[in-house]
CSV table of C-alpha atoms and ligand atoms in Angstrom, one decimal:
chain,number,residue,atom,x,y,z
A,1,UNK,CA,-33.6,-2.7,2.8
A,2,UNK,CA,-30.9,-0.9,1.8
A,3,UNK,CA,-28.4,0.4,4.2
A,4,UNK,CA,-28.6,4.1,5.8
A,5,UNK,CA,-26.4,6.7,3.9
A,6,UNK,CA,-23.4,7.5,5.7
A,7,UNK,CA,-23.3,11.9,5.9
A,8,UNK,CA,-20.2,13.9,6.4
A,9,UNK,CA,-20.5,17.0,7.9
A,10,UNK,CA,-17.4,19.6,6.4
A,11,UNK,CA,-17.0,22.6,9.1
A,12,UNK,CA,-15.5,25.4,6.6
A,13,UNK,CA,-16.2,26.3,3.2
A,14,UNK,CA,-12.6,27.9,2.3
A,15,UNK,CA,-10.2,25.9,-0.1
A,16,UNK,CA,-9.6,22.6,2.0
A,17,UNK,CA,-13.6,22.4,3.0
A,18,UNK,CA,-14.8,22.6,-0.3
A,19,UNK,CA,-11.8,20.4,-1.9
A,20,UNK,CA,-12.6,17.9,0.6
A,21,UNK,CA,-16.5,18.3,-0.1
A,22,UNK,CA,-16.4,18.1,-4.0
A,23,UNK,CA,-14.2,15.0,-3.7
A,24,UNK,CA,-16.8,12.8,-1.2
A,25,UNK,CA,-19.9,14.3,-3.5
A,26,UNK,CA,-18.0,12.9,-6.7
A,27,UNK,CA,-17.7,9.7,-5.5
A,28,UNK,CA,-21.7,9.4,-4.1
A,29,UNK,CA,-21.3,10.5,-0.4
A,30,UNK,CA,-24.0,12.7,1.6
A,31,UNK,CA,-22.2,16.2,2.5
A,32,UNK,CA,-23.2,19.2,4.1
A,33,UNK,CA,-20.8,22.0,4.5
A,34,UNK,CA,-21.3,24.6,7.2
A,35,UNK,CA,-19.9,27.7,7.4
A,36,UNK,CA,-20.1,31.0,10.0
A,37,UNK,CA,-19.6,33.7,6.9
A,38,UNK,CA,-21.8,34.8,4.7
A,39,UNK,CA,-20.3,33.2,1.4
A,40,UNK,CA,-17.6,30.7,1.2
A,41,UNK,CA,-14.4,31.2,0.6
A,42,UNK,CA,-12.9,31.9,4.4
A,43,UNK,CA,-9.3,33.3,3.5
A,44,UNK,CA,-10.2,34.0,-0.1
A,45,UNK,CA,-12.4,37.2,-0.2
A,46,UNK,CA,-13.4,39.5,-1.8
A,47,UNK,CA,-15.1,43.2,-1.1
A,48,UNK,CA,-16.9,46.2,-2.7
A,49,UNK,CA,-15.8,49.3,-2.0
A,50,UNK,CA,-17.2,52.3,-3.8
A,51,UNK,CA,-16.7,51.1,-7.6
A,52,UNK,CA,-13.6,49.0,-6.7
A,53,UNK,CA,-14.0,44.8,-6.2
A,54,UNK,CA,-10.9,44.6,-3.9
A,55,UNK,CA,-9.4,41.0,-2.9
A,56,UNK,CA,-8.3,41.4,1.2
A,57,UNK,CA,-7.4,37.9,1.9
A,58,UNK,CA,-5.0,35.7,-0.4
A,59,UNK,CA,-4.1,37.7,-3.7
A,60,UNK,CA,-3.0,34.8,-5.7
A,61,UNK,CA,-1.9,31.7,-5.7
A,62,UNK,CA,1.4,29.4,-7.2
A,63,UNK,CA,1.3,25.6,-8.9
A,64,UNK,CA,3.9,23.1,-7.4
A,65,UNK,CA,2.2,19.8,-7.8
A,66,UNK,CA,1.0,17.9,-10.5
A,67,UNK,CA,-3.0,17.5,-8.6
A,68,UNK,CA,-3.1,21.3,-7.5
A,69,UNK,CA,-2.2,22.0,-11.7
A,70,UNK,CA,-5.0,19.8,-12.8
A,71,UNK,CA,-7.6,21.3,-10.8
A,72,UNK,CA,-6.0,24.8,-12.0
A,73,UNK,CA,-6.1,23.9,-15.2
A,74,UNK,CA,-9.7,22.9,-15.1
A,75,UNK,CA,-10.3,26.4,-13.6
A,76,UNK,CA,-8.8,27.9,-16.7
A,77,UNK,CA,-10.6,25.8,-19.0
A,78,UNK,CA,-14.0,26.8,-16.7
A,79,UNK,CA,-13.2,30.7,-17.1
A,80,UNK,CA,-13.2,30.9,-13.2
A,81,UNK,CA,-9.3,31.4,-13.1
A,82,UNK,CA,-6.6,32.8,-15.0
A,83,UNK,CA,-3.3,33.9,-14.9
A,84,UNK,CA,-2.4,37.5,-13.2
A,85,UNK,CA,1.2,37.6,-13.7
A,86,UNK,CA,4.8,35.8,-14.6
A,87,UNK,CA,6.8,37.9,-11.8
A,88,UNK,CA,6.1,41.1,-9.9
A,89,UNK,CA,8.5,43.9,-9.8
A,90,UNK,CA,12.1,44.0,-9.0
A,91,UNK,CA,12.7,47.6,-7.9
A,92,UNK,CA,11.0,49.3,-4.9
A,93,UNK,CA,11.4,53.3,-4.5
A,94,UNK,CA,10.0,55.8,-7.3
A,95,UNK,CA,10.6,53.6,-10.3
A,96,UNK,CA,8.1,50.7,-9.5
A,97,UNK,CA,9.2,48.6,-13.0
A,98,UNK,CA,7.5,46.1,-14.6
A,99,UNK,CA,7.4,42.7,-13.3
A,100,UNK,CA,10.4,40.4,-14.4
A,101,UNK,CA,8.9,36.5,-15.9
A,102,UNK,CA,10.3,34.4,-13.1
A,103,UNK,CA,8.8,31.0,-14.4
A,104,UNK,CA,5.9,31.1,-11.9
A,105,UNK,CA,2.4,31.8,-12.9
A,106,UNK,CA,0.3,33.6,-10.1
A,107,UNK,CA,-3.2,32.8,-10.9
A,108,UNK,CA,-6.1,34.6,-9.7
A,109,UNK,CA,-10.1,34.7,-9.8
A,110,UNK,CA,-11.4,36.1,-12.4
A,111,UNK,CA,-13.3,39.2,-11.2
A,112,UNK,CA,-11.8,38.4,-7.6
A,113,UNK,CA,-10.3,35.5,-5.4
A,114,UNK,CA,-13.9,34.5,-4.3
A,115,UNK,CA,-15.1,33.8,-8.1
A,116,UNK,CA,-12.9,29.8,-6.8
A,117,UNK,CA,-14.9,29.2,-3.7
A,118,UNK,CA,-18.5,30.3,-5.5
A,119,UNK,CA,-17.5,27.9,-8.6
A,120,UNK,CA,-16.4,25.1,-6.1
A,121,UNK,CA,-19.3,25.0,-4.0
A,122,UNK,CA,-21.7,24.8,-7.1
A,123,UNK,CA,-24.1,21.5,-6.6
A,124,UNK,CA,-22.8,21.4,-2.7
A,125,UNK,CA,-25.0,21.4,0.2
A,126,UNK,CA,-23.4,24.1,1.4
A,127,UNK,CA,-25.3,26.3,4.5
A,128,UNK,CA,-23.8,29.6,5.1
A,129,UNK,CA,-23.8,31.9,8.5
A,130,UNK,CA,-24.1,28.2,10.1
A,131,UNK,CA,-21.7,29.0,13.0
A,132,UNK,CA,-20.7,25.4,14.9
A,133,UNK,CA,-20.4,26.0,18.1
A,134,UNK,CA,-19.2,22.6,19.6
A,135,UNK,CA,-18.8,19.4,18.2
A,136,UNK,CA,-20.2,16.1,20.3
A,137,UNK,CA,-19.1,12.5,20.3
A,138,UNK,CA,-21.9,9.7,21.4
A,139,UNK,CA,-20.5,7.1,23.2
A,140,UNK,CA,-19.6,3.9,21.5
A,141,UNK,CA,-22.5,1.5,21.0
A,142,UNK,CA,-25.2,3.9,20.6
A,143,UNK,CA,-27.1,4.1,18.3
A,144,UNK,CA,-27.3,6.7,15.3
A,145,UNK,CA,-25.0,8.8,14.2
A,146,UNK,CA,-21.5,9.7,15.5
A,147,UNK,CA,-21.0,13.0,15.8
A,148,UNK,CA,-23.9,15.9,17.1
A,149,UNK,CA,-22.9,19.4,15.3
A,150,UNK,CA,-24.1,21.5,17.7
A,151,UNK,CA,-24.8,25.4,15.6
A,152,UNK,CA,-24.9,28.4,17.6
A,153,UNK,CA,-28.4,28.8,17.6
A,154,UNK,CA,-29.3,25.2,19.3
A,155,UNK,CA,-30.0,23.1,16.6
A,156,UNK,CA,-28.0,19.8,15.8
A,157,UNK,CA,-27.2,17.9,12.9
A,158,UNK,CA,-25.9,14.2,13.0
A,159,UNK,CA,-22.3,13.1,11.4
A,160,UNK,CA,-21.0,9.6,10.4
A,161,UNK,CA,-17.8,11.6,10.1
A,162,UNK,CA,-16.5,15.0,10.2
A,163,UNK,CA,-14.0,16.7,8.9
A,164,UNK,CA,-12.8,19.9,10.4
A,165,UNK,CA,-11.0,23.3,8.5
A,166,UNK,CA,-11.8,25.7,10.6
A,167,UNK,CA,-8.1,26.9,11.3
A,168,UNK,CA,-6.8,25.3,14.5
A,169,UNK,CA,-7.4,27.6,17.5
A,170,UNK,CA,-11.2,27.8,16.8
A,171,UNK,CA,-11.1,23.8,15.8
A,172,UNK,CA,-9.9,23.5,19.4
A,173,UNK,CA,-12.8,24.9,20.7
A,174,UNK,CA,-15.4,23.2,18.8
A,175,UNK,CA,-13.4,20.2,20.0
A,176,UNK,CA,-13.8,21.1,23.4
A,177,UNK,CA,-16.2,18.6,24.8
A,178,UNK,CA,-15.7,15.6,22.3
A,179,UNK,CA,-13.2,14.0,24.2
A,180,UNK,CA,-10.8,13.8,21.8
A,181,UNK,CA,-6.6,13.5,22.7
A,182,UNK,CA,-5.7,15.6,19.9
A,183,UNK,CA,-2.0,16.3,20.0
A,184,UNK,CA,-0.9,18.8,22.4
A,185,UNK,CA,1.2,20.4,19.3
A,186,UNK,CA,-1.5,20.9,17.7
A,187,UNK,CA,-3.8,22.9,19.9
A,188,UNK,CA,-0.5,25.2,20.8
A,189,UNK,CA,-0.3,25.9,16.8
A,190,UNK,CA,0.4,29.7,16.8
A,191,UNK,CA,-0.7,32.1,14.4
A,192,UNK,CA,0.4,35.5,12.4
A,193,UNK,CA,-2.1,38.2,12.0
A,194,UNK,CA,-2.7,40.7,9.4
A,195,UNK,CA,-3.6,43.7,9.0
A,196,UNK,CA,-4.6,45.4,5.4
A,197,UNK,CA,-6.5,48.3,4.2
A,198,UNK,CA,-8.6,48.7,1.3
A,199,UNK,CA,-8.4,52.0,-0.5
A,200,UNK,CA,-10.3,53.2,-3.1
A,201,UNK,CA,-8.8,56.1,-5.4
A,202,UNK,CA,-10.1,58.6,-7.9
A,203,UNK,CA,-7.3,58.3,-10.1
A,204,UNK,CA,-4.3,55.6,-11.2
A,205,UNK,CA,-2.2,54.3,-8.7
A,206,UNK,CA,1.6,55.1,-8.5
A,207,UNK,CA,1.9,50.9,-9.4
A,208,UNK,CA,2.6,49.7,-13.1
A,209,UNK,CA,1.9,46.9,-14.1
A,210,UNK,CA,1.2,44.0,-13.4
A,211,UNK,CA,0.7,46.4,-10.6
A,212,UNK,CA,2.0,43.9,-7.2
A,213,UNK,CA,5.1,45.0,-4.6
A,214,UNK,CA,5.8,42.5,-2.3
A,215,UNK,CA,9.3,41.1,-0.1
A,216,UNK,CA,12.2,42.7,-0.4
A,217,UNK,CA,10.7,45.1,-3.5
A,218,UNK,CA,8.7,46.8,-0.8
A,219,UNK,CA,9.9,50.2,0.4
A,220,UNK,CA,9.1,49.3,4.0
A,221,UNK,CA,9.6,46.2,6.2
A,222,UNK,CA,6.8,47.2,7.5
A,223,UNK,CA,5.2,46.2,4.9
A,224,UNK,CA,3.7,42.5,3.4
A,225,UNK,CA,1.9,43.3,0.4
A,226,UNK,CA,0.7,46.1,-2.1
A,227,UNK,CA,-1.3,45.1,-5.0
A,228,UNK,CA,-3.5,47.8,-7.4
A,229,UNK,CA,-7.2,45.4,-8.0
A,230,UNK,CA,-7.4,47.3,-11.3
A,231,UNK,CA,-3.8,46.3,-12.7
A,232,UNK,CA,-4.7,43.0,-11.5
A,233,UNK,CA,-7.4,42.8,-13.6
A,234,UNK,CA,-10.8,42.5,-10.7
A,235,UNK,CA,-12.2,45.9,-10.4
A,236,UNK,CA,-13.1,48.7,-13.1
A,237,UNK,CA,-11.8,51.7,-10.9
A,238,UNK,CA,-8.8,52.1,-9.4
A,239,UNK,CA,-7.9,50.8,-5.6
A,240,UNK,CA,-5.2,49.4,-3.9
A,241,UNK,CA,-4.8,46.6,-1.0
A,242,UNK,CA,-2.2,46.4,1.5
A,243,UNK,CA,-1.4,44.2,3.6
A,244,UNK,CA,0.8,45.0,6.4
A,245,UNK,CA,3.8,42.9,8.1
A,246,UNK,CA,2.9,40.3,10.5
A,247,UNK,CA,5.6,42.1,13.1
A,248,UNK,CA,3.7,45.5,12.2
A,249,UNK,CA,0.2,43.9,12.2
A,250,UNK,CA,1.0,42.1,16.0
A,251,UNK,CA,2.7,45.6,17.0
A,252,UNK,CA,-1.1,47.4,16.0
A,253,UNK,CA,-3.3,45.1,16.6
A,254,UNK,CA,-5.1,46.6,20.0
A,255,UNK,CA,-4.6,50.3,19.0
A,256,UNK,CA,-7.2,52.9,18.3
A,257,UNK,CA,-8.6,52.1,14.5
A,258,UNK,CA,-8.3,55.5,13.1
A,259,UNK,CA,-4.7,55.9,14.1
A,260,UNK,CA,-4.6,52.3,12.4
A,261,UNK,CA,-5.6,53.6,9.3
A,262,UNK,CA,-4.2,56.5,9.6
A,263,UNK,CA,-0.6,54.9,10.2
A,264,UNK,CA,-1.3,52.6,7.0
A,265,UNK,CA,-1.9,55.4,5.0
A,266,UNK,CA,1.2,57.1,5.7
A,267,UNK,CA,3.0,53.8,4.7
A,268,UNK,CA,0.8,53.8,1.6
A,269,UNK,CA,1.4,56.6,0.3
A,270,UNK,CA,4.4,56.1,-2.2
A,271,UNK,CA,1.9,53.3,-3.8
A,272,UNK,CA,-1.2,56.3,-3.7
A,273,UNK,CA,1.0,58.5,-5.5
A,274,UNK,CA,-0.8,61.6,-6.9
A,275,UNK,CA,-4.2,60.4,-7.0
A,276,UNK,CA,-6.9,60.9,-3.7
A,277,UNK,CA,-8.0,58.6,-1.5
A,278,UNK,CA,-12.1,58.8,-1.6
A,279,UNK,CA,-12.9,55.8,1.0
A,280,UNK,CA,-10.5,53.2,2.9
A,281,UNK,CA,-11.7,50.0,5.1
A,282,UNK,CA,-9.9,48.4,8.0
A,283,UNK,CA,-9.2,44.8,7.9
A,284,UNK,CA,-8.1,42.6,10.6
A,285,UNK,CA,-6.9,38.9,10.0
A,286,UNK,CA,-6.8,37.6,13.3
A,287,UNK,CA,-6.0,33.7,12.1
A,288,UNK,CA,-4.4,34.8,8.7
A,289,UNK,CA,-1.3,32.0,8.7
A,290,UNK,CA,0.1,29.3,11.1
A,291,UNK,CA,3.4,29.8,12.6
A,292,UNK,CA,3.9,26.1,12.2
A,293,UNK,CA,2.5,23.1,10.2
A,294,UNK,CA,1.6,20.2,11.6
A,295,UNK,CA,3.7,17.5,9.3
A,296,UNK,CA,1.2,15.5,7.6
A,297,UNK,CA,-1.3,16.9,5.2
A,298,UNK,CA,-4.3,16.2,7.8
A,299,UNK,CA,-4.9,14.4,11.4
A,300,UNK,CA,-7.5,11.7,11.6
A,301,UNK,CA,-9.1,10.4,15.2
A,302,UNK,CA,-8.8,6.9,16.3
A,303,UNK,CA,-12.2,6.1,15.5
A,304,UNK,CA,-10.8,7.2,11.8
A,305,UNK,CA,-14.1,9.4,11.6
A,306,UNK,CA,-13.0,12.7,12.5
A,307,UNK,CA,-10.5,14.6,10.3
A,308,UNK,CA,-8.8,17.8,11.2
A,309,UNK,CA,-7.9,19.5,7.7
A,310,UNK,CA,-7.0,23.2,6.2
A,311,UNK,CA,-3.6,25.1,5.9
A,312,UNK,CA,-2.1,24.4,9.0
A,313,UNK,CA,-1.3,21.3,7.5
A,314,UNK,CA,2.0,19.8,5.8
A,315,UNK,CA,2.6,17.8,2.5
A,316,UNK,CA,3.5,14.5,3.9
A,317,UNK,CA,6.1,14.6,1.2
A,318,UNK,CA,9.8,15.0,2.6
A,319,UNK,CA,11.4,18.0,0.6
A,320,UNK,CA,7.9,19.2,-0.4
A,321,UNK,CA,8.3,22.9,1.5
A,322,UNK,CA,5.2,22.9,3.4
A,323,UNK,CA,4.0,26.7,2.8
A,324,UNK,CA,0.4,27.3,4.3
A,325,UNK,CA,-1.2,28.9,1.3
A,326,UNK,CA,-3.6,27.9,-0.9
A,327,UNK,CA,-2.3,25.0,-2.5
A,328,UNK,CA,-1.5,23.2,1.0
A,329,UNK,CA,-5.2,24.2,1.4
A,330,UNK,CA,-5.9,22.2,-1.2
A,331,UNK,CA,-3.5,19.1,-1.1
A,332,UNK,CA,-4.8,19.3,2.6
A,333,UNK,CA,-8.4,18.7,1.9
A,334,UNK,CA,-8.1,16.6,-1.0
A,335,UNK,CA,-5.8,14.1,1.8
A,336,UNK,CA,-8.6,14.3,4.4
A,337,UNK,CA,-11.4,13.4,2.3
A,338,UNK,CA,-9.3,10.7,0.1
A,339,UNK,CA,-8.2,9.1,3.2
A,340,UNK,CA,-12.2,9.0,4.4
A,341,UNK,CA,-12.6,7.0,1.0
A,342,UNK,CA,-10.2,4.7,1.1
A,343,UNK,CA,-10.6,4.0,5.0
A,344,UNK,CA,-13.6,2.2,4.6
A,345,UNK,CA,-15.4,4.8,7.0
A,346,UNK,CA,-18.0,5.6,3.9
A,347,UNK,CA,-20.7,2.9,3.4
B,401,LIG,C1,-4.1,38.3,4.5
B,401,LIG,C2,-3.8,37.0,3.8
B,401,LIG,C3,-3.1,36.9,2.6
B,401,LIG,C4,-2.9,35.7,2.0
B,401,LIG,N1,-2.3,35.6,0.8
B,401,LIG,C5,-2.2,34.4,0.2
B,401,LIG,C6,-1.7,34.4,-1.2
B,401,LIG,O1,-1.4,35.4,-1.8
B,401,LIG,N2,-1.5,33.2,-1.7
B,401,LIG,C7,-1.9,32.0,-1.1
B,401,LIG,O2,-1.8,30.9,-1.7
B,401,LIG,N3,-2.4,32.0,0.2
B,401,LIG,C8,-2.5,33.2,0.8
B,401,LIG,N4,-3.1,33.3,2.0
B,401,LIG,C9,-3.3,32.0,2.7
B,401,LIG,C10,-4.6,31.4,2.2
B,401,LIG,O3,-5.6,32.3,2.1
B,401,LIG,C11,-5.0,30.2,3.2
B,401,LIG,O4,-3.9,29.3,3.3
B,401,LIG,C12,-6.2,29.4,2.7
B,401,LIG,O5,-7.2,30.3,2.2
B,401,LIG,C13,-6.6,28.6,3.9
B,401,LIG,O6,-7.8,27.8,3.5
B,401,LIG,P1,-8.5,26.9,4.6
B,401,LIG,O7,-9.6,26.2,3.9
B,401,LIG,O8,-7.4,26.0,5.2
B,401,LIG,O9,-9.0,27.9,5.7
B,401,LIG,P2,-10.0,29.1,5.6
B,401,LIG,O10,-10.0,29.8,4.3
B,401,LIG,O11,-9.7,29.9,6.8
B,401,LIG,O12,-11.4,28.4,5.8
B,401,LIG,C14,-11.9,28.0,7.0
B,401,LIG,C15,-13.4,28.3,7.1
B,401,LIG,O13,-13.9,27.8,8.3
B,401,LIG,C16,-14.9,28.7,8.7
B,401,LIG,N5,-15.2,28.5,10.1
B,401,LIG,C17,-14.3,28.8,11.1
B,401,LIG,N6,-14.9,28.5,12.3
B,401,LIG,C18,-16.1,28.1,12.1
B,401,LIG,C19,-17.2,27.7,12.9
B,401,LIG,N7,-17.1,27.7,14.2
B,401,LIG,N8,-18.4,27.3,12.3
B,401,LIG,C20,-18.5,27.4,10.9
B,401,LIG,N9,-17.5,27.8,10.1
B,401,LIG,C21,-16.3,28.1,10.7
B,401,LIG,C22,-14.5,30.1,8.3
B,401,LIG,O14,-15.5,31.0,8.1
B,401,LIG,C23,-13.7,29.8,7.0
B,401,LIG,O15,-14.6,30.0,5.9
B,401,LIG,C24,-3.3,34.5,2.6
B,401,LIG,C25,-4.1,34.6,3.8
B,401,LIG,C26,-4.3,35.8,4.4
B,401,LIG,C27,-5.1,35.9,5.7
């Protein structure tokens, strides 16, 4: 008889879940990825409003190392991403120029950031609205699996391994019972909010393209982020997405929603220019970016069978600037689920 299949359970379908997931598939390995929302993607998302598809989470995404720019590349090739932009614009105030080349592509999703995370999860056992609401350890020496992923509505499913994205606040929860000494640095991991608003217009935006203000181009500190979703190339009518500072966005958080909007509008409005505002949405990013990364690109359990992944997690690579975007996404959950591999911990 041939030995029982090992299964790893993936708790997050954003960039490092399914990263992590496509890797341990490709090489033979039983996966199931659970997520709470409705579609993957986590941070990279995408909404409908009116006739605008408007990105609220990441916008776009950079290239720094050589396995992020294969994947990228294999994107291209796919049609699932391409290049937005060499360089946003230089001047803030009335003239909002062109973008200036600076030598960095910013890709996108073609048609909207959460084209990536459909595409990835393609040939997955992925199960959506699966929240996890604690994660279990049997005691050494018994038999079965593991790990017990307990969901929210009571059922269970067992785990050889696990590897966890879910950004670190709520992974501490889950973690809760398991018994785990997870470093104390790691469960004090801090995080930035955001807020943004998604506006749809009935006529151009005061943007040019390639239609993106962001740092020091911005009018206001106050805010992060203004980007027009038809200038960028993912929606047919004109919108625009901001995203507020993480000082405004901490400094709003509890107040009333309308006055939220309302305040976001007034800031807005040298992007709106003459056009009308027909419909806006309120978006809240509790969890949107840790304040610190944890050095290594992932942390791994004594046992070596439970991985903590995602953004919140470094290169490993001194002088590699450890960002939490995307790519570190990426490198993070390619790391977790190549260490798995080469472990030994997959039969
Ligand atoms: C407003 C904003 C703007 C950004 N802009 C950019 C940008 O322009 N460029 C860039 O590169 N990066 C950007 N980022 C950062 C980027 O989006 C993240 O670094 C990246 O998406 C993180 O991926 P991840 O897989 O680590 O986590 P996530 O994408 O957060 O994925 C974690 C997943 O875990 C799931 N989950 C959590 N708890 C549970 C549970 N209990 N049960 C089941 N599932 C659970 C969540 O639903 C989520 O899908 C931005 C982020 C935000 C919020």
């Amino acid at each position: 008889m041939s030995p029982a299949r090992s299964r790893t359970v993936i708790i997050g379908a954003g960039m490092a879940g399914l990263t992590s997931a496509q890797i341990l598939v490709a090489a033979g390995h039983e996966v199931i990825v659970l997520d709470k929302g409705r579609s993957p993607g986590g941070r990279m998302a995408t909404r409908r409003l009116r006739g605008s598809r408007i990105d609220h989470g990441a916008q776009f995404f950079t290239v720094r190392s050589e396995a992020f720019a294969a994947q990228v590349d294999a994107w291209v090739a796919q049609g699932v991403v391409e290049v937005w932009t060499n360089g946003f614009s230089p001047a803030s105030g009335p003239e909002l120029t062109p973008g200036t080349p600076d030598g960095y592509p910013r890709y996108i999703g073609v048609g909207g950031m959460t084209t990536i995370p459909k595409a990835m999860a393609l040939g997955l056992d992925l199960r959506c609205e699966q929240m996890v609401f604690n994660i279990r350890q049997h005691p050494p020496g018994s038999t079965g699996e593991r790990w017990e992923i307990v969901i929210d509505d009571g059922t269970t499913i067992g785990a050889d391994q696990v590897i966890v994205t879910s950004p670190l606040p709520q992974t501490a929860s889950l973690l809760m019972e398991a018994g785990i000494p997870v470093p104390e640095a790691l469960w004090r991991t801090d995080y930035h909010r955001t807020i943004g608003l998604l506006i749809a217009l009935d006529g151009p935006s005061a943007l040019h393209a390639p239609g993106a203000v962001t740092g020091p181009d911005l009018y206001s500190t106050d805010l992060n982020f203004v980007a027009d979703q038809r200038l960028k190339g993912i929606s047919t009518d004109p919108s625009l997405l901001v995203h507020a500072s993480h000082e405004w966005s901490l400094r709003w958080w509890d107040e009333d929603p309308d006055a939220t909007v309302d305040a976001l509008i007034e800031l807005s409005l040298p992007y709106v220019g003459s056009s009308q505002i027909s419909e806006t949405q309120l978006k809240k990013w509790r969890l949107a970016a840790p304040k610190q990364l944890w050095p290594e690109p992932f942390w791994v359990d004594e046992t070596a069978s439970l991985v903590l992944a995602g953004d919140a997690f470094g290169s490993g690579e001194p002088g590699r600037p450890a960002v939490p975007n995307l790519e570190g996404a990426f490198l993070s959950g390619r790391a977790a689920a190549e260490h798995l591999l080469a472990g030994g911990a997959l039969s």
